CSV table of C-alpha atoms in Angstrom, one decimal:
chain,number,residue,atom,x,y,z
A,22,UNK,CA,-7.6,-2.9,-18.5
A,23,UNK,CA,-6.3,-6.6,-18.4
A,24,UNK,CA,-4.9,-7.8,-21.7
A,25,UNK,CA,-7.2,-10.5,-22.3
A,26,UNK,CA,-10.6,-8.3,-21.3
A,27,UNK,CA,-9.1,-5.2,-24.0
A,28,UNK,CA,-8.2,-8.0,-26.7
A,29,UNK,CA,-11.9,-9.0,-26.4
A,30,UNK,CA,-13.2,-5.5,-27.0
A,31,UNK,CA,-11.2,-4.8,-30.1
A,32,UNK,CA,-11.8,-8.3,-31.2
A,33,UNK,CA,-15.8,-7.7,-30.6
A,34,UNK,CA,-17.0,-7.5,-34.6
A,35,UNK,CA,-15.5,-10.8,-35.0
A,36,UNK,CA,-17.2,-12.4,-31.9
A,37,UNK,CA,-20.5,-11.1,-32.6
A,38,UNK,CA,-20.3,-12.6,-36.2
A,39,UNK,CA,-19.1,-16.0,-34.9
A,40,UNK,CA,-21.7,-15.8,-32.4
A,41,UNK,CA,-24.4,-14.8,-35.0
A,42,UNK,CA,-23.0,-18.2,-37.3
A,43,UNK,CA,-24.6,-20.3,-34.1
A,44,UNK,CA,-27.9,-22.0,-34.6
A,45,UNK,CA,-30.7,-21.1,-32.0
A,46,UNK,CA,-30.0,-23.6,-29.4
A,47,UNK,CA,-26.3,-22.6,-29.2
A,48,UNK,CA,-27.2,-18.9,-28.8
A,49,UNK,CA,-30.3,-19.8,-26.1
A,50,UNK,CA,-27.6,-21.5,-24.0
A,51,UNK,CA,-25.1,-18.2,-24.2
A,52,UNK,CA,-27.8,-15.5,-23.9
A,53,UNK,CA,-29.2,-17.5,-21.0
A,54,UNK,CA,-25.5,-18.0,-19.5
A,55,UNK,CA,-25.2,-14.5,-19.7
A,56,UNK,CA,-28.4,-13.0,-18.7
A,57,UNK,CA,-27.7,-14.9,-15.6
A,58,UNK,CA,-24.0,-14.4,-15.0
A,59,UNK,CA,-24.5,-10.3,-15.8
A,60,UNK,CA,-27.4,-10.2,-13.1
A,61,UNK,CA,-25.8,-12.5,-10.2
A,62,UNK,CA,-22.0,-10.5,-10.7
A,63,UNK,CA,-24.1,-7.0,-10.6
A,64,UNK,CA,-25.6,-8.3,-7.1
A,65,UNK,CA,-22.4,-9.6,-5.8
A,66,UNK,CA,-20.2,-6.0,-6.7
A,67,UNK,CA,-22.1,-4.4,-3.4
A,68,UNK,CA,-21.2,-7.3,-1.6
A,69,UNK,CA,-17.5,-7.3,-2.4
A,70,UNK,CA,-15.2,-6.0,0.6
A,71,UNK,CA,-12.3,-7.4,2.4
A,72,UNK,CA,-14.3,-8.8,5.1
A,73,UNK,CA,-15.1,-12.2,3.2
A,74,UNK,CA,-18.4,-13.4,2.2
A,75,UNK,CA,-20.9,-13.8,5.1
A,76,UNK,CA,-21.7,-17.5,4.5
A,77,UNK,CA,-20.4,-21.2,2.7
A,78,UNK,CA,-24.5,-20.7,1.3
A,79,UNK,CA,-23.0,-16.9,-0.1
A,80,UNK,CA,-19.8,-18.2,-1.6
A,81,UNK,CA,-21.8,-21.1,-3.5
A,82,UNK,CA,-24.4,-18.6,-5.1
A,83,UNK,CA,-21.3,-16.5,-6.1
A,84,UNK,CA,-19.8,-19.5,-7.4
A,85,UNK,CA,-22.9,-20.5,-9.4
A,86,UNK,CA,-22.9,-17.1,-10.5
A,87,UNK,CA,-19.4,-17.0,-12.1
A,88,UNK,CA,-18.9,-20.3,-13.0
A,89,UNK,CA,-22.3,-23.3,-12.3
A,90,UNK,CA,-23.7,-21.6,-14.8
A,91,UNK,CA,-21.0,-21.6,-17.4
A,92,UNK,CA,-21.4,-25.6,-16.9
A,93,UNK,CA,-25.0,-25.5,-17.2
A,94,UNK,CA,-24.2,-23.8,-20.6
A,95,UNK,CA,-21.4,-25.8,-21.5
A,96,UNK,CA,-24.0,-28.9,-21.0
A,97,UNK,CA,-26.5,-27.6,-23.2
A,98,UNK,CA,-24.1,-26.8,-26.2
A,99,UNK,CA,-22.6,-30.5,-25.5
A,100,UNK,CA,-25.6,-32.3,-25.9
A,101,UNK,CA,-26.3,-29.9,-28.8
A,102,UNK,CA,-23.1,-31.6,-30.2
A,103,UNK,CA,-23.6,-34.8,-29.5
A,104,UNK,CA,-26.6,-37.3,-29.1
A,105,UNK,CA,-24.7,-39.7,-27.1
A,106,UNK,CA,-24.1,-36.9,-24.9
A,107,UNK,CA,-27.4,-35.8,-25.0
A,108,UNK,CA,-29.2,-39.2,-24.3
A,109,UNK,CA,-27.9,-38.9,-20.6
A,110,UNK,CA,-28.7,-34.9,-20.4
A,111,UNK,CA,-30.1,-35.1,-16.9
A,112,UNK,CA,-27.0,-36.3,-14.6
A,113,UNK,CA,-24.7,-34.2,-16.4
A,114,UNK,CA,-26.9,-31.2,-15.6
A,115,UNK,CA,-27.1,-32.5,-12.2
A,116,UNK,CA,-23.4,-32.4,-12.0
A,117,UNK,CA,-22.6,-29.7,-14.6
A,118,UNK,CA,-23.0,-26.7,-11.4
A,119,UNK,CA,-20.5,-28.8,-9.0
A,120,UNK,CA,-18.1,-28.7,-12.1
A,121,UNK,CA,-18.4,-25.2,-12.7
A,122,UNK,CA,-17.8,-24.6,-8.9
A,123,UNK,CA,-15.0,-26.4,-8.4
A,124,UNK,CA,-12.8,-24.5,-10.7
A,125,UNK,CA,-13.9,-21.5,-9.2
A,126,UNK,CA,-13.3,-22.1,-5.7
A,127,UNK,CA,-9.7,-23.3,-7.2
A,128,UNK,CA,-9.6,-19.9,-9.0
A,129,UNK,CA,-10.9,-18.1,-5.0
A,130,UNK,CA,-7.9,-20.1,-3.0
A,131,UNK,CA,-5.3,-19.4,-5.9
A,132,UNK,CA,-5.9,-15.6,-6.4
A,133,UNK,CA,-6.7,-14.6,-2.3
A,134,UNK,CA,-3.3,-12.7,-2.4
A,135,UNK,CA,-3.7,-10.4,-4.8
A,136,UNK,CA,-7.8,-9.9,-4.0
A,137,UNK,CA,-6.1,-9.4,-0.4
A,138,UNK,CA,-4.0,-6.3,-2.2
A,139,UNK,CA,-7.3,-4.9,-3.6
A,140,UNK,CA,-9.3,-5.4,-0.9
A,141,UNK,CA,-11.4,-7.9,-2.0
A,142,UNK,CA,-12.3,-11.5,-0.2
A,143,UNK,CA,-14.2,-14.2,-1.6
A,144,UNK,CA,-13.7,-16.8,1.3
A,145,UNK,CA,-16.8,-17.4,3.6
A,146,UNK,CA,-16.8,-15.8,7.2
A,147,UNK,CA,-19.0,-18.3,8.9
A,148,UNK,CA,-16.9,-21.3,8.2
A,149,UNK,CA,-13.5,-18.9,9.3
A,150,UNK,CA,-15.0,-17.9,12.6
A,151,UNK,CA,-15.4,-21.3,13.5
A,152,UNK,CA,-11.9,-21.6,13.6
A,153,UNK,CA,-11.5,-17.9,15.8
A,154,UNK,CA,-11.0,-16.0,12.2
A,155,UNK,CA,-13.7,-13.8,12.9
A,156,UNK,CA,-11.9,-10.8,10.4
A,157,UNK,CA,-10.5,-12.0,7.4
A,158,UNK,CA,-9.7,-8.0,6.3
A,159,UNK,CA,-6.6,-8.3,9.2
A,160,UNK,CA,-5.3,-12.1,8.2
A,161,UNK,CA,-1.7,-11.6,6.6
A,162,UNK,CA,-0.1,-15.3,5.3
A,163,UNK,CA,3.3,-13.8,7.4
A,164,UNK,CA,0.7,-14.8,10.5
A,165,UNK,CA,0.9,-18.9,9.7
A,166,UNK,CA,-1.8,-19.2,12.2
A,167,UNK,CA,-2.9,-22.8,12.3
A,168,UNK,CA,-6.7,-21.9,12.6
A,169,UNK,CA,-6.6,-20.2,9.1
A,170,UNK,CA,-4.8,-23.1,7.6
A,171,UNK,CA,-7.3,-25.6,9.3
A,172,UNK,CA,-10.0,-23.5,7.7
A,173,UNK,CA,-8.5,-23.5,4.5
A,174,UNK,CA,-8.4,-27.5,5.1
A,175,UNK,CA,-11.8,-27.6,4.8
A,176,UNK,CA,-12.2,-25.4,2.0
A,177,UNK,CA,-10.0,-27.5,0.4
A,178,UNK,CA,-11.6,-30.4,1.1
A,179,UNK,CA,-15.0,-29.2,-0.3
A,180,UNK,CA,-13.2,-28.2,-3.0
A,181,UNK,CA,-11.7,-31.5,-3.7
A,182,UNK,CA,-15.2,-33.1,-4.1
A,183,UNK,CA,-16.5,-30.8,-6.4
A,184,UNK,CA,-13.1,-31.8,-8.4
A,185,UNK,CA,-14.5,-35.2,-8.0
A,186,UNK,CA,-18.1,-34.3,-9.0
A,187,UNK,CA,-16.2,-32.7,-12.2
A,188,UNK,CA,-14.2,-36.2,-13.0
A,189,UNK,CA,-17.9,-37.9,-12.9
A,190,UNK,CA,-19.0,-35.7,-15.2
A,191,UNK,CA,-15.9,-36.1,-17.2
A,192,UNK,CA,-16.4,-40.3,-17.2
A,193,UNK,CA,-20.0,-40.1,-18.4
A,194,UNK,CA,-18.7,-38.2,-22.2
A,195,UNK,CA,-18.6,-40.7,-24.4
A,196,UNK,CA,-15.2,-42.5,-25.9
A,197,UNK,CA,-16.2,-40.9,-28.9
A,198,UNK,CA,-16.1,-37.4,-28.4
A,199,UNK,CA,-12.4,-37.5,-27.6
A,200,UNK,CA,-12.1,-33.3,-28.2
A,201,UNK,CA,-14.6,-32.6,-25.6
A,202,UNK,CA,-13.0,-35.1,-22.6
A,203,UNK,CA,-9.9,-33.7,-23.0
A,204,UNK,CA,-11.4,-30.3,-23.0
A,205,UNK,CA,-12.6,-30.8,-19.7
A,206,UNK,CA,-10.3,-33.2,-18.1
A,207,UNK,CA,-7.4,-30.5,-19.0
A,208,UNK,CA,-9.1,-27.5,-17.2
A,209,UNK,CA,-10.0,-30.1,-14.1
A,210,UNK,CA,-6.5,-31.8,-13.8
A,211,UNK,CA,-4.6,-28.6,-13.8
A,212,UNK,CA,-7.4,-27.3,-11.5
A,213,UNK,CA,-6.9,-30.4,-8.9
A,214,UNK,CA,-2.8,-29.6,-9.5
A,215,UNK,CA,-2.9,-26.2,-8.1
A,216,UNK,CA,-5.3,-27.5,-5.4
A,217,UNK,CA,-2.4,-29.7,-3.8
A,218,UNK,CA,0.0,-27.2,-4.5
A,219,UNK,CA,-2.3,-24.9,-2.0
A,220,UNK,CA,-2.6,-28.0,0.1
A,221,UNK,CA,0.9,-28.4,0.6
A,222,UNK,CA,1.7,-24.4,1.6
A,223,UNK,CA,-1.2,-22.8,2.8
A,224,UNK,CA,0.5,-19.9,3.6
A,225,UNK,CA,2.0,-18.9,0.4
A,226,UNK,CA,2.4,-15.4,-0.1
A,227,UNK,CA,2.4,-15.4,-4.1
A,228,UNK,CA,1.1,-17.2,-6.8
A,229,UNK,CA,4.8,-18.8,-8.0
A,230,UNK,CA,4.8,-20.8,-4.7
A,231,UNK,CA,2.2,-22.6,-5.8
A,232,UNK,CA,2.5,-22.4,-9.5
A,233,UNK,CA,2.8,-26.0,-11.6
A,234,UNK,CA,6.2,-26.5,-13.2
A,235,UNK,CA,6.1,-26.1,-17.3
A,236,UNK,CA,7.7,-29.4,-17.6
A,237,UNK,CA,4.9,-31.1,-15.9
A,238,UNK,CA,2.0,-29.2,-17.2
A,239,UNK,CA,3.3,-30.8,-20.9
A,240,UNK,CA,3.4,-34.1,-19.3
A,241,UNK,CA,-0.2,-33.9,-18.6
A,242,UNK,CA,-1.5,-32.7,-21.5
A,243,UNK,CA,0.5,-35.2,-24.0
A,244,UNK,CA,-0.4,-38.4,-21.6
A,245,UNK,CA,-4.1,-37.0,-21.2
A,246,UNK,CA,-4.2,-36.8,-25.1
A,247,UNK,CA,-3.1,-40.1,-25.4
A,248,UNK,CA,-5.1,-41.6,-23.3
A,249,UNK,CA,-8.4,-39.1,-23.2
A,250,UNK,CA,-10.5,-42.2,-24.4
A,251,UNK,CA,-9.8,-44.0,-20.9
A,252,UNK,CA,-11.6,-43.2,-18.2
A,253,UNK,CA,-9.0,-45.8,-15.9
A,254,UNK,CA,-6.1,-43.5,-17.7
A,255,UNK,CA,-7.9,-40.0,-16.6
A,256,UNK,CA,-9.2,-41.5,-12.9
A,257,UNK,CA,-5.5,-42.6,-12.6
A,258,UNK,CA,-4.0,-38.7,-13.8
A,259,UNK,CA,-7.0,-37.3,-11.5
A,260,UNK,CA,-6.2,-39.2,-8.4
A,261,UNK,CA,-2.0,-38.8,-8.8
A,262,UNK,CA,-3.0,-35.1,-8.7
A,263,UNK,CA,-5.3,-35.4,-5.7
A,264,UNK,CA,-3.2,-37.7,-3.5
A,265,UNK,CA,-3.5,-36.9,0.2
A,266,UNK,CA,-5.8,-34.1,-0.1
A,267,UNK,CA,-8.6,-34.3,2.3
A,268,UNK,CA,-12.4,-34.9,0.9
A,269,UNK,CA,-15.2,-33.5,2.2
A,270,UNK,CA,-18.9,-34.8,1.4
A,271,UNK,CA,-21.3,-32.7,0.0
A,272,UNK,CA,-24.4,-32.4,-1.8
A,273,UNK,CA,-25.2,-31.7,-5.5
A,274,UNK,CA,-27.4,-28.7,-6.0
A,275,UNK,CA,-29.0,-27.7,-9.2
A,276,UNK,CA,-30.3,-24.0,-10.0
């Protein structure tokens, strides 16, 4: 078992107290989070093969599953938190399940390797096939075919305006909850970061090759800090991180 996954278990007394400390709301928006997450991940464990998801519509209901709905909770313990948050509650719902996506589909592109190993593919067949990948279970990187990069491409791209949905989301917090943009805007920067690093070597064969330099990730976090109150300073980080990667448009859905 994964260090982080056994360090929950034995740490599981202490959870449940914290948890328990939460007023109603706070719990609502985890058991609801969870109720959800538990049922959608229990669906998608007799889907999982090395074959690749059957559709873009299959990947964004896993992807609500695992992560849109950690941002529809995350927005409801916000606006518990703050009233100036909370006073504008319906377009960061709107956006909250774009936010939550895009990280995962970061998390899908980054980790493809070593699902590859275990025989496990998140990426969507239809949008492959129209590039002649019609089996993602025999696609090595070693292959550098250009129709899987091309694919990729557009994954990328819709990724990319998810990203972009997220940095909305990230504009509309208020100056004055400085803890919870930079919160946000850390887990999205570094997300758009290893997005151009796929961007730049499609083929990579293991997660270092695409991996963001130490020196760089402190950078980030110490200018973001600084400047977390400015959404020009953020937009500016945000679109440094993004440059030349290609944007796709798509629509906002809600659950």
């Amino acid at each position: 078992m994964p260090f982080k996954e056994s360090n929950l278990i034995l740490n599981l007394p202490l959870v449940l107290s914290l948890t328990q400390s939460f007023n109603a709301n706070q719990r609502q928006a985890i058991e609801r989070c969870l109720r959800i997450m538990i049922g959608g991940m229990a669906e998608f464990q007799y889907k999982t093969s090395a074959k690749g998801l059957d559709s873009m519509a299959e990947l964004d209901s896993y992807c609500y599953y695992v992560a849109g709905v950690v941002g529809e909770m995350l927005t409801s313990l916000f606006c518990g938190q703050s009233m100036a948050i909370a006073r504008h509650r319906e377009i960061f719902e709107k956006l909250s399940v774009s936010f939550g996506q895009s990280l995962q589909l970061v998390n899908i592109l980054k980790d493809q390797q070593e699902d590859r190993e275990i025989e496990v593919c998140w990426l969507p067949r239809d949008l492959f096939g129209q590039y002649g990948i019609d089996d993602l279970s025999t696609y090595r990187p070693e292959l550098r075919r250009v129709e899987f990069q091309n694919a990729l491409y557009e994954l990328i791209a819709i990724t990319h305006a998810h990203l972009r949905n997220a940095m909305q989301y990230i504009s509309l917090i208020p100056s004055s909850e400085p803890g919870i943009r930079r919160f946000c805007f850390w887990t999205v920067n570094l997300a758009a970061m290893t997005l151009s690093k796929i961007y730049q070597n499609p083929h990579f064969t293991d997660k270092d090759e695409i991996s963001i330099p130490q020196g760089q990730v402190k950078r980030m976090l110490a200018l973001s800090a600084i400047g977390c109150r400015s959404n020009f300073i953020l937009h500016t980080m945000f679109n440094r991180s993004t440059k030349g990667l290609p944007l796709a448009n798509i629509n906002i859905g809600t659950r």
